[in-house]
Coordinates of C-alpha atoms and ligand atoms in Angstrom, one line a residue:
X10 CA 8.1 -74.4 116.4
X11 CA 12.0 -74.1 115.9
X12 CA 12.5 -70.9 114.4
X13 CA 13.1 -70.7 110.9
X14 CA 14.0 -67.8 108.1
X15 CA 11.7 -66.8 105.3
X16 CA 15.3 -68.1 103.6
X17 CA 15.3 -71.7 105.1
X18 CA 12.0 -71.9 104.8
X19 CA 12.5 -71.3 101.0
X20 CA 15.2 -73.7 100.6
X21 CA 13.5 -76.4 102.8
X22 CA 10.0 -76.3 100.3
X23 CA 11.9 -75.7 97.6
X24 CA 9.8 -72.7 97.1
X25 CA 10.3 -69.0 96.1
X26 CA 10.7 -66.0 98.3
X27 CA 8.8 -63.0 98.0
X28 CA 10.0 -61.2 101.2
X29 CA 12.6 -60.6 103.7
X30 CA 15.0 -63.4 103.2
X31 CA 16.0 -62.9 107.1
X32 CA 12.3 -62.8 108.7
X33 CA 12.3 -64.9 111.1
X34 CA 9.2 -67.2 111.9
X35 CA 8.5 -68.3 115.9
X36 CA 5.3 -69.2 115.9
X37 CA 2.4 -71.8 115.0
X38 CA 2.2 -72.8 111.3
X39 CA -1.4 -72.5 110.8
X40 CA -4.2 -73.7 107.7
X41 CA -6.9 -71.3 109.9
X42 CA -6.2 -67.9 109.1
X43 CA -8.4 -66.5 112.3
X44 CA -5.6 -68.7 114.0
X45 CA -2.8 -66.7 112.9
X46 CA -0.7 -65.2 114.7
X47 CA 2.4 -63.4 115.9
X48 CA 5.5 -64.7 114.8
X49 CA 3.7 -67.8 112.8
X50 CA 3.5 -68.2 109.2
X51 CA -0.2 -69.1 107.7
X52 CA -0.4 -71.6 105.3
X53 CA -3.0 -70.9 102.0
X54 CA -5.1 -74.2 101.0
X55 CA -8.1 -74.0 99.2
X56 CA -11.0 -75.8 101.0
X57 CA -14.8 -76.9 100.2
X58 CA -15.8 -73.5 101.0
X59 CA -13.2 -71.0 100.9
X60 CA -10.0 -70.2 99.4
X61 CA -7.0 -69.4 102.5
X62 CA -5.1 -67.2 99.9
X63 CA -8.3 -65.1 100.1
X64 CA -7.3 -64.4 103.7
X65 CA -3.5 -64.1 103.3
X66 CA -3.3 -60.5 104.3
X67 CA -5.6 -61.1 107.5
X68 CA -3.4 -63.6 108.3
X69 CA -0.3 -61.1 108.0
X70 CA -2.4 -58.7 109.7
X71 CA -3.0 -60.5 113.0
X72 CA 1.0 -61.0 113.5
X73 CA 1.6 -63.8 110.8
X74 CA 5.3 -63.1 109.4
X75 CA 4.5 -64.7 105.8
X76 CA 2.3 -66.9 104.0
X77 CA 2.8 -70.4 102.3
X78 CA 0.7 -70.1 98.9
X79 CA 0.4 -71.8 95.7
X80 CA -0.1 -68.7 93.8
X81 CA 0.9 -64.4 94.2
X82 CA -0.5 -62.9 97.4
X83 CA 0.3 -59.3 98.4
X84 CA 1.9 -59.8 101.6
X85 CA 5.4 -61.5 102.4
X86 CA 4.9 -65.1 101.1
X87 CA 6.9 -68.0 99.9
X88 CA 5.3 -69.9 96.9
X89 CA 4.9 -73.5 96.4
X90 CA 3.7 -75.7 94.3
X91 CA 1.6 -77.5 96.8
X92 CA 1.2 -77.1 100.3
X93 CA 1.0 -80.2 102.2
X94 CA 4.0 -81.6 100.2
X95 CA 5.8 -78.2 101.7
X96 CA 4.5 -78.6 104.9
X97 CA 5.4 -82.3 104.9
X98 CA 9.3 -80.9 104.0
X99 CA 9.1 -78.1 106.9
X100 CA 7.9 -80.7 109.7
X101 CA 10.8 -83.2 108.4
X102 CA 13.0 -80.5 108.7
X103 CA 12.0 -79.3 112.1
X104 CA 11.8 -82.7 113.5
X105 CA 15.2 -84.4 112.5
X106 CA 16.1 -80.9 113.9
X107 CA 15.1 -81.9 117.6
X108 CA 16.4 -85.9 117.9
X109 CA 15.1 -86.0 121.6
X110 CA 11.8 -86.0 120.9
X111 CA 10.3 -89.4 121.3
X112 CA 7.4 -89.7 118.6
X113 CA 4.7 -92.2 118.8
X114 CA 2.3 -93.0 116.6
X115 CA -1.4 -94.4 116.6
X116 CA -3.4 -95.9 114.4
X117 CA -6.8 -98.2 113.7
X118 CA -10.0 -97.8 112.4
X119 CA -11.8 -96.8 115.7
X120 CA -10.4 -94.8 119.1
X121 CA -7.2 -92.9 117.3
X122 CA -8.7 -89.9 118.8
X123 CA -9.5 -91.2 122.7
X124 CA -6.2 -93.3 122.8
X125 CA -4.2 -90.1 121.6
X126 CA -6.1 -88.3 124.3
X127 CA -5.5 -90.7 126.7
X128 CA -2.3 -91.4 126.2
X129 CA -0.8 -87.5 125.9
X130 CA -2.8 -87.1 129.3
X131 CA -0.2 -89.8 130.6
X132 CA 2.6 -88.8 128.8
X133 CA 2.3 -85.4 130.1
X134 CA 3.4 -86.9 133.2
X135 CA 6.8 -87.7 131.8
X136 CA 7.8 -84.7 130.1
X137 CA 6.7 -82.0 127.4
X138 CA 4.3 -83.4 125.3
X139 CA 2.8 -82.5 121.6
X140 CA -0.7 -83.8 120.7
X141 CA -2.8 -83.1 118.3
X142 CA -6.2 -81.1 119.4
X143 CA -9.1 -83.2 117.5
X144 CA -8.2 -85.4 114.9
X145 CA -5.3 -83.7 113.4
X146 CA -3.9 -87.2 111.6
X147 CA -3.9 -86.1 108.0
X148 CA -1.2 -84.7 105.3
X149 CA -2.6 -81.0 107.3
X150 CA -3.2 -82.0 110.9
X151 CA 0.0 -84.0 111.3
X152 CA 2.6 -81.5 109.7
X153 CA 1.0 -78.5 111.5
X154 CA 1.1 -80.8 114.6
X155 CA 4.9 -82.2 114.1
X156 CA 5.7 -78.4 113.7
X157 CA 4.2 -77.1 117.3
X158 CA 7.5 -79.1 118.9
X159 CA 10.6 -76.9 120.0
X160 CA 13.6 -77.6 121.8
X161 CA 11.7 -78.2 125.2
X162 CA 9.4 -81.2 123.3
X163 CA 10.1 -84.4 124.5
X164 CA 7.3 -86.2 123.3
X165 CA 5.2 -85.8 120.3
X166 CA 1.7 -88.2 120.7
X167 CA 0.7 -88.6 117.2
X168 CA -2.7 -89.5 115.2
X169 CA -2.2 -91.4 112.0
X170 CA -5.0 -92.1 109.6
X171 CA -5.4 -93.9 106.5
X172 CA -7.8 -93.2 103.5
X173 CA -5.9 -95.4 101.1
X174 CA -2.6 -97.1 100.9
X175 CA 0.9 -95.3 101.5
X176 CA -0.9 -92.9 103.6
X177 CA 0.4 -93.8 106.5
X178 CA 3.8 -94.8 105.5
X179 CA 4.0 -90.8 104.3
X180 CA 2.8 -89.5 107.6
X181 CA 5.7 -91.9 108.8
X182 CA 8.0 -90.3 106.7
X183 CA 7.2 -87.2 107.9
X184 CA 8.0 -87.5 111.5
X185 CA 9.6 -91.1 111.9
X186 CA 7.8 -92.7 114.8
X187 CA 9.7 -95.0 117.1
X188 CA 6.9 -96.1 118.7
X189 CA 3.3 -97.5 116.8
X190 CA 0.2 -98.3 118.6
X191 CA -2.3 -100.4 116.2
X192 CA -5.7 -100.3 117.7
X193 CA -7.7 -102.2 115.5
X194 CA -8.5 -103.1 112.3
X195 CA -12.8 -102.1 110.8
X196 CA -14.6 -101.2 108.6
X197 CA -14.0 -97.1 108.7
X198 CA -13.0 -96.2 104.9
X199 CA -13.1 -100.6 104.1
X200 CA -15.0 -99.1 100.9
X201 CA -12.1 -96.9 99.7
X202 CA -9.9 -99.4 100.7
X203 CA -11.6 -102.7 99.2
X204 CA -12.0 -104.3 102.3
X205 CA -10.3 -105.4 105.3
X206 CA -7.3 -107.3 104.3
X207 CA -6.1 -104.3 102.6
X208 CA -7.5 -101.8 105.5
X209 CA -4.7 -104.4 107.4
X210 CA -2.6 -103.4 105.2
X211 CA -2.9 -99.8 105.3
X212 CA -2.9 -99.7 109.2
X213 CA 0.4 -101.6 109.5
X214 CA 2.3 -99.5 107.4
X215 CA 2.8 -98.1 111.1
X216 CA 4.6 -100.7 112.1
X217 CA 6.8 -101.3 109.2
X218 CA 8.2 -97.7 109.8
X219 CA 9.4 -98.6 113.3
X220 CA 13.3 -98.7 113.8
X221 CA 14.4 -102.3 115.6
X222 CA 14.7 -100.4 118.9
X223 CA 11.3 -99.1 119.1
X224 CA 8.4 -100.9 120.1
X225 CA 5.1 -102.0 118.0
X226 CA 2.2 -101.8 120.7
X227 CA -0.4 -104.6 119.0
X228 CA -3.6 -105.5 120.1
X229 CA -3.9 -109.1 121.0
X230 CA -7.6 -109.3 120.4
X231 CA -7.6 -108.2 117.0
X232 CA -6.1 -111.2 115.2
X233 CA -5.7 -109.0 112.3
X234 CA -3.5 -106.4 114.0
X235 CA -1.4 -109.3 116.0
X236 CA -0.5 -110.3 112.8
X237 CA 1.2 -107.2 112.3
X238 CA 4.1 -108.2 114.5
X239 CA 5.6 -110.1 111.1
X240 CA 5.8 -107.2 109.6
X241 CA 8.0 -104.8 112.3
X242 CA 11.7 -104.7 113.0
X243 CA 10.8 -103.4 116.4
X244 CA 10.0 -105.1 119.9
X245 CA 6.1 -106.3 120.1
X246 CA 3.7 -105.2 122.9
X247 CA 0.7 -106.7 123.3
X248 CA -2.4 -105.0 125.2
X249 CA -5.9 -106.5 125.4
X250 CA -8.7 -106.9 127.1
X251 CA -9.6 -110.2 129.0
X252 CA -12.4 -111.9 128.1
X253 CA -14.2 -113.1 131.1
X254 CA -15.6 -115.8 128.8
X255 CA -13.1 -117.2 126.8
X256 CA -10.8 -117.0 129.7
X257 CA -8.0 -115.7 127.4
X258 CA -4.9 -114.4 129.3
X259 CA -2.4 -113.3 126.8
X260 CA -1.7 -109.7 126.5
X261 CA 1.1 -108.4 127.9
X262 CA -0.8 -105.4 129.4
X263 CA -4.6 -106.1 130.0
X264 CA -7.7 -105.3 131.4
X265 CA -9.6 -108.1 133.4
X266 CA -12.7 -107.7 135.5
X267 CA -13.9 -105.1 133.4
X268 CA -17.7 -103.5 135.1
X269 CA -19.3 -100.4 134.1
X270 CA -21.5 -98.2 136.7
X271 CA -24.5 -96.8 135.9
X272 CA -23.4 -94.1 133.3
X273 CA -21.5 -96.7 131.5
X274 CA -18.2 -95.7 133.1
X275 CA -15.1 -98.4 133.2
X276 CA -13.8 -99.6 135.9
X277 CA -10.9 -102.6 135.5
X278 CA -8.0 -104.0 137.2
X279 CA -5.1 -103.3 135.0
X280 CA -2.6 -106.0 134.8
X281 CA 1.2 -105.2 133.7
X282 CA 3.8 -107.4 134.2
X283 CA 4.8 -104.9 136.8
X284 CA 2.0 -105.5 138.8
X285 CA -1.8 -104.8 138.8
X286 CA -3.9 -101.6 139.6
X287 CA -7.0 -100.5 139.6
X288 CA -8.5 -98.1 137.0
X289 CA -12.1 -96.4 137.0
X290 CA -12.1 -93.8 133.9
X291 CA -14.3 -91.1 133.1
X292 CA -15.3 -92.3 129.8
X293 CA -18.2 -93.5 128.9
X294 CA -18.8 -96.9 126.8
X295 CA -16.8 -100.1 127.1
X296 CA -15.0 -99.8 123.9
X297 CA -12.9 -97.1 125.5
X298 CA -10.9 -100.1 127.8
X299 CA -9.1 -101.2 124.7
X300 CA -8.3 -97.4 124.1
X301 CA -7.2 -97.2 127.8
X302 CA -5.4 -99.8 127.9
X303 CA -3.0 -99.0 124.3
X304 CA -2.6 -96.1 126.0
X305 CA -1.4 -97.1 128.8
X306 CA 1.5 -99.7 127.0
X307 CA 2.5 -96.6 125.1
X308 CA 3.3 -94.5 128.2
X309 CA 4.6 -97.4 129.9
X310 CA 7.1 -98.0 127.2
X311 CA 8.1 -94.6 127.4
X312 CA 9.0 -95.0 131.0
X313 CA 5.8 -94.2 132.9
X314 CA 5.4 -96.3 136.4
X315 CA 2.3 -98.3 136.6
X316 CA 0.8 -96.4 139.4
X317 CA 1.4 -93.0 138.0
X318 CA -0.6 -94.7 134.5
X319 CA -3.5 -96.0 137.0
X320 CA -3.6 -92.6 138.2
X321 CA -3.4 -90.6 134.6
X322 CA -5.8 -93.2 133.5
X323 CA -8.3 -92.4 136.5
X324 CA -7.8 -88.7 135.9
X325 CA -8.3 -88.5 131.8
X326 CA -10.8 -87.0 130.3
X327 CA -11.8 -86.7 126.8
X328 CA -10.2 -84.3 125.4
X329 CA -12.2 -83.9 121.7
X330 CA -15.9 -83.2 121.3
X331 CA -18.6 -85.2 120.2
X332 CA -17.0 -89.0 121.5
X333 CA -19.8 -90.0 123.3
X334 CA -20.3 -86.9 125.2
X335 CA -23.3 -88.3 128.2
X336 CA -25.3 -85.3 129.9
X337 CA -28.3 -84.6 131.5
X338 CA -31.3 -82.3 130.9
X339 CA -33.0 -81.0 134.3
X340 CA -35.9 -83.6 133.8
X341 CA -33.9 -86.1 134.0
X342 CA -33.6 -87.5 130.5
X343 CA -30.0 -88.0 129.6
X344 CA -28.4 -87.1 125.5
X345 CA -25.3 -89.2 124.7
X346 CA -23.9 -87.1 121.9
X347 CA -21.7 -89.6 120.1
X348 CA -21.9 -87.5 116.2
X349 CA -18.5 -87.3 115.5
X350 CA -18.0 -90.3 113.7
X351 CA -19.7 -93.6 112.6
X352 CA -18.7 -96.7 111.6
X353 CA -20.1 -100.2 112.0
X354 CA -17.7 -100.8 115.2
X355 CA -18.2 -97.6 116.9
X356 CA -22.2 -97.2 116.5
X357 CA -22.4 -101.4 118.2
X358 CA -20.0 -99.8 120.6
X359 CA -22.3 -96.6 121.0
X360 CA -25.7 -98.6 121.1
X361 CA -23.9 -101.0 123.8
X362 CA -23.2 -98.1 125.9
X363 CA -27.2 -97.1 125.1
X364 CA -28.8 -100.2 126.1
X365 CA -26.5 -99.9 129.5
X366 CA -27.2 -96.3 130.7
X367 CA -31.1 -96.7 129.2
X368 CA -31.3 -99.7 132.1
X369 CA -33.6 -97.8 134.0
X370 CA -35.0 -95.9 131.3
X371 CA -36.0 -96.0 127.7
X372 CA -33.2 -96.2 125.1
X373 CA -33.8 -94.6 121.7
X374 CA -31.3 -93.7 119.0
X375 CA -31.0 -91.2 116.4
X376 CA -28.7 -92.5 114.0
X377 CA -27.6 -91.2 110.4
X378 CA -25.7 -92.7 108.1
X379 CA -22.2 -94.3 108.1
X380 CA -20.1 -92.9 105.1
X381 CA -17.9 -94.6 102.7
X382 CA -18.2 -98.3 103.7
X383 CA -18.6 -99.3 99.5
X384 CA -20.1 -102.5 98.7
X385 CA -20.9 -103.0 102.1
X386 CA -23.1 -100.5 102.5
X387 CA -26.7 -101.2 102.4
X388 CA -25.7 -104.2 104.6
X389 CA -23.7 -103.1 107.1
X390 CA -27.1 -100.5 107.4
X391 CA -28.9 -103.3 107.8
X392 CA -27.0 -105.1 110.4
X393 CA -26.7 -102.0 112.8
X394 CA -30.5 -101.6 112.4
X395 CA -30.6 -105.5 113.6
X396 CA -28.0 -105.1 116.2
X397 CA -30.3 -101.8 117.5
X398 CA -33.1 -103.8 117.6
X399 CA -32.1 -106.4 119.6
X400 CA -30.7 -103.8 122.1
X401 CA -34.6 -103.5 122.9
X402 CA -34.5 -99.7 121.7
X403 CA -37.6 -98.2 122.4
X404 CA -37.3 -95.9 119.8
X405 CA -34.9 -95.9 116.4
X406 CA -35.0 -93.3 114.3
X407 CA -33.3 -93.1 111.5
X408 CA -32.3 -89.8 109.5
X409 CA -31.7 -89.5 105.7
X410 CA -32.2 -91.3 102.8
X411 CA -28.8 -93.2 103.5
X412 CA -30.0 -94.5 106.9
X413 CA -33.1 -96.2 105.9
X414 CA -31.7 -99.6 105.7
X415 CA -30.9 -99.4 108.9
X416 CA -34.8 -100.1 109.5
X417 CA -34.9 -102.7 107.1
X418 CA -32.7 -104.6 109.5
X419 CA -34.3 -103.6 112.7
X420 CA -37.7 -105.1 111.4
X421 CA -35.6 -108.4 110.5
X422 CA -35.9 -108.7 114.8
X423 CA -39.3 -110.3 114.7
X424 CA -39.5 -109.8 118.6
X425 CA -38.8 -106.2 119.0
X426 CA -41.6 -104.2 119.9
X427 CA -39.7 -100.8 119.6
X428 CA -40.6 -97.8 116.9
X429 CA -39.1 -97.6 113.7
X430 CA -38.8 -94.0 111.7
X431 CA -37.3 -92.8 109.1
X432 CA -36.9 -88.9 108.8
X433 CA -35.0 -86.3 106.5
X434 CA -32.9 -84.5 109.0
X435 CA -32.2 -83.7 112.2
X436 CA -34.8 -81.1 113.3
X437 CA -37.8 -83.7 112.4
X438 CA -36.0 -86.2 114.4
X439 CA -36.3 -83.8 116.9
X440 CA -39.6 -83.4 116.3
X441 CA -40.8 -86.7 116.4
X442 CA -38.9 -87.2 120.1
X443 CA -40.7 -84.1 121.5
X444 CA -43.0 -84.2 124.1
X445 CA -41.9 -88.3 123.9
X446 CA -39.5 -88.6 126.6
X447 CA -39.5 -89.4 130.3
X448 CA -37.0 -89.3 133.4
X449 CA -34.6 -92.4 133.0
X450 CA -34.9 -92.3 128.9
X451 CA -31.2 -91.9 127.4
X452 CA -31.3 -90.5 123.5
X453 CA -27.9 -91.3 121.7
X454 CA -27.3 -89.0 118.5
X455 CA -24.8 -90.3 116.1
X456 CA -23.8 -90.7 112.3
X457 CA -20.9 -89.8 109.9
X458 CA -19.4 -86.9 110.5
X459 CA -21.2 -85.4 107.0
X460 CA -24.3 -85.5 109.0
X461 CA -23.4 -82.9 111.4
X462 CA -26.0 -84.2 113.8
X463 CA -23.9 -83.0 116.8
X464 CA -26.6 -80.1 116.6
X465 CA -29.3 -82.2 117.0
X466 CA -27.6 -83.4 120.8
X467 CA -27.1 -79.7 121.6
X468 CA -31.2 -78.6 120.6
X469 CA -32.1 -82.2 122.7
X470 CA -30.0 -81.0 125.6
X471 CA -31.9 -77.4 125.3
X472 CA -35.2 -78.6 124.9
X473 CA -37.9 -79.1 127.4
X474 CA -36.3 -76.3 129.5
X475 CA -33.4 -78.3 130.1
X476 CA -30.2 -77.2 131.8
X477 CA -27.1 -77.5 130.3
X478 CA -26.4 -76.1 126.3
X479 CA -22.6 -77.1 125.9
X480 CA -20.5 -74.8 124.9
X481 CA -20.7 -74.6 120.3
X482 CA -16.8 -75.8 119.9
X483 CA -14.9 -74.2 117.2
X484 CA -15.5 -77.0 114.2
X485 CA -13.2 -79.8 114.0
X486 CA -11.5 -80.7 110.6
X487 CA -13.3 -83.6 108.6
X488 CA -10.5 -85.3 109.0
X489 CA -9.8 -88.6 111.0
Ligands
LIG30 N1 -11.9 -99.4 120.5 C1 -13.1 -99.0 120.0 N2 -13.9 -99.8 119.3 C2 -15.1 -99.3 118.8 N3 -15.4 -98.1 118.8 C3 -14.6 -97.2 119.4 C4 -13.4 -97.6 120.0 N4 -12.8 -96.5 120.5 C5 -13.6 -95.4 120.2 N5 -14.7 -95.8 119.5 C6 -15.8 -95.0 119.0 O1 -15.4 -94.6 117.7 C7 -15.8 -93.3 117.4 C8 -14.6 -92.5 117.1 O2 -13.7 -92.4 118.2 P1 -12.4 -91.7 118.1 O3 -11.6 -91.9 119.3 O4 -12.6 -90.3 117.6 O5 -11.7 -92.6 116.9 P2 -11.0 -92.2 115.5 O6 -10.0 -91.0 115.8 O7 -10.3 -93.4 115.2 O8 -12.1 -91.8 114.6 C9 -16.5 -92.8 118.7 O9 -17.9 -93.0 118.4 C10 -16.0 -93.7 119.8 O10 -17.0 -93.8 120.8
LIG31 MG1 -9.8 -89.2 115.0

């Protein structure tokens, strides 16, 4: 945070000052109040279950210097009429305030969160680097992240979601990337958007913020994010994945010879047109290569050699909770805890990764429902439940009332010889799996994050006497 008066801050929101015009605040802008601190200033927004202006004095308290509020609090405060909008003002402020800072921005319907990861892990390399913790891509998460730079920032790795149109092109405003990574363009939100066209639409309001001398990092294989490059003033990059099929060779940074050892971990030679080198990462599922691999263009373009990027890539981890998380219980049975998210793209991804580790082993999933796909819905159900059959699941449970046409669609596979069950939540699915599994069987646990089925991984990882309970994280925003 570049430090800033109770004054400026005043005249930056257009807001009005209840305290000492010349306090001076040093430290994180927060939304968390138990996240307050000294020196920061603690922003009051009223969510689903609580109201922050309820914990404005805590906040002050533990070291805050003032509050950001919407209406009277009794501790030093500067009152707006809506806090994101004065956030939004403070990180525009603070950014335009630091013009070295390189800021790049990524978007697409799946892997925001692993590329960002990814990417600041390489980054880091290069310089002082700002990234958002979790998925921090929204009008809260991205002016609270904006504002953690400082004079010593040179990079700021940013994570820009869409819900509708113009979204984007506001977080854009915000902090003014000069670099855009487009990872791909789904079905995540496609219901509150209308579909995919317009989800293109959304997404690429990325690159149409991009100055000419930045660079828009395009997915090749996506035909729907290649066409993006019509709409940028800036240099195209394209990254990809080769296709050991359709023999296509046209990214400019690419994957080829992509294999996967037995826990469903990457490895790839990584082609630039530097040279090539090899990568093995530590995440699990294939779908992360295209994640790997935007990442990788990004921290190329900002000056990274290619063997310090095979390295970074080799040595990332994931960073956020509950991407497809893969442990094992003492007897042998392993939990891929994949409940952050679901969408039609990532659960295929996620079931892919199943029927690969479950080689040896029975595969069974515990899936819940994917939120907010519209129209779509009841199919899209349908097809995953299709798809899950024919990944010879042994087992396919399915939780909530939303879920069950996913069952309608596994029974479509007249060859599948797996069980089917539907349950209401996530302690009967546990129930039905106990006592069920063997050595070798791999459970995956995912659904939208409403579901919050991430508990259901952590009581199959503690059941049956088994070894390792992961640390509860603090909860991560619903946000993505
Ligand atoms: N390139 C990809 N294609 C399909 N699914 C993906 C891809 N990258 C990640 N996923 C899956 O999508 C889900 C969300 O991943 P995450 O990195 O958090 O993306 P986002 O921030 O866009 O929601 C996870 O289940 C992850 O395994
Ligand atoms: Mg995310």
């Amino acid at each position: 945070m570049i430090p800033l008066t109770l004054a400026q801050i005043a005249e930056i929101t257009g807001g009005e000052l209840r305290g000492d015009p010349a306090a001076v605040v040093t430290g994180e802008v927060v939304i968390d109040s138990r996240r307050a601190g000294p020196g920061g200033l603690f922003a009051a927004v009223a969510g689903e279950h609580a109201d922050g202006h309820d914990f404005a004095s805590a906040a002050v308290a533990a070291g805050a210097v003032a509050v950001l509020a919407t209406r009277p609090v009794p501790v030093p405060s500067v009152l707006v009429g809506d806090v994101p909008a004065a956030l939004a003002a403070l990180a525009k402020f603070a950014i335009d305030a630091l013009p070295a800072v390189a800021i790049a921005g990524i978007t697409g319907s799946s892997g925001k969160t692993t590329t960002k990861d990814v990417a600041a892990q390489l980054v880091e390399r290069l310089g002082p680097t700002i990234a958002p913790a979790g998925s921090f891509n929204n009008e809260f998460g991205h002016p609270l992240t904006v504002l953690r730079a400082d004079a010593a920032t040179r990079y700021l790795v940013l994570e820009l979601s869409a819900r509708g149109p113009g979204h984007i092109a506001y977080l854009c405003r915000v902090a003014p990337p000069r670099y855009g990574v487009v990872l791909n363009v789904g079905h995540a939100h496609a219901g509150e958007f209308g579909g995919l066209d317009q989800v293109a639409r959304a997404k690429g309001e990325l690159v149409e913020a991009l100055p000419a001398d930045g660079a828009a990092i395009l997915n090749a294989d996506d035909p729907r994010v290649l066409a993006m490059a019509a709409r940028t003033a800036a240099r195209v990059v394209t990254f990809g994945v080769d296709d050991r099929n359709a023999q296509i060779r046209s990214a400019e940074i690419r994957a080829a010879d992509v294999r996967l050892d037995d826990l469903g971990r990457p490895s790839f030679t990584l082609l630039t047109p530097e040279g090539q080198a090899g990568v093995t990462l530590r995440l699990h599922g294939a779908h992360n290569v295209p994640d790997a691999v935007a990442a990788a263009a990004l921290a190329r373009e900002l000056g990274l050699g290619l063997a310090d990027i095979a390295d970074g890539l080799c040595a990332a981890v994931a960073r956020s909770r509950w991407r497809m998380e893969v442990r094992h219980r003492e007897d042998g049975v392993a939990v891929i805890n994949d409940a952050y998210n679901a969408n039609p793209e990532s659960v295929r991804a996620a079931l892919q990764a199943l029927r690969h580790l479950a080689q040896d082993g029975r595969g069974f999933a515990i899936l819940g429902h994917m939120a907010e796909l519209g129209d779509t819905s009841r199919a899209s159900h349908e097809d995953i439940g299709e798809f899950a059959a024919q990944s010879e699941l042994a087992g396919l449970i399915a939780v909530g009332e939303e879920a069950v046409p996913i069952l309608a669609g596994a029974r479509r596979v007249r060859s599948w010889t797996g069980e089917a069950l539907a349950v209401p939540d996530g302690t009967a699915a546990l129930d039905a799996l106990a006592n069920q599994l063997k050595p070798g069987d791999v459970v995956l646990v995912k659904a939208s994050r409403a579901a919050h089925l991430e508990g259901v991984a952590a009581e199959l990882l503690i059941s049956n006497g088994g070894a390792t309970r992961p640390p509860v994280p603090p909860g991560e925003g619903a946000a993505r």
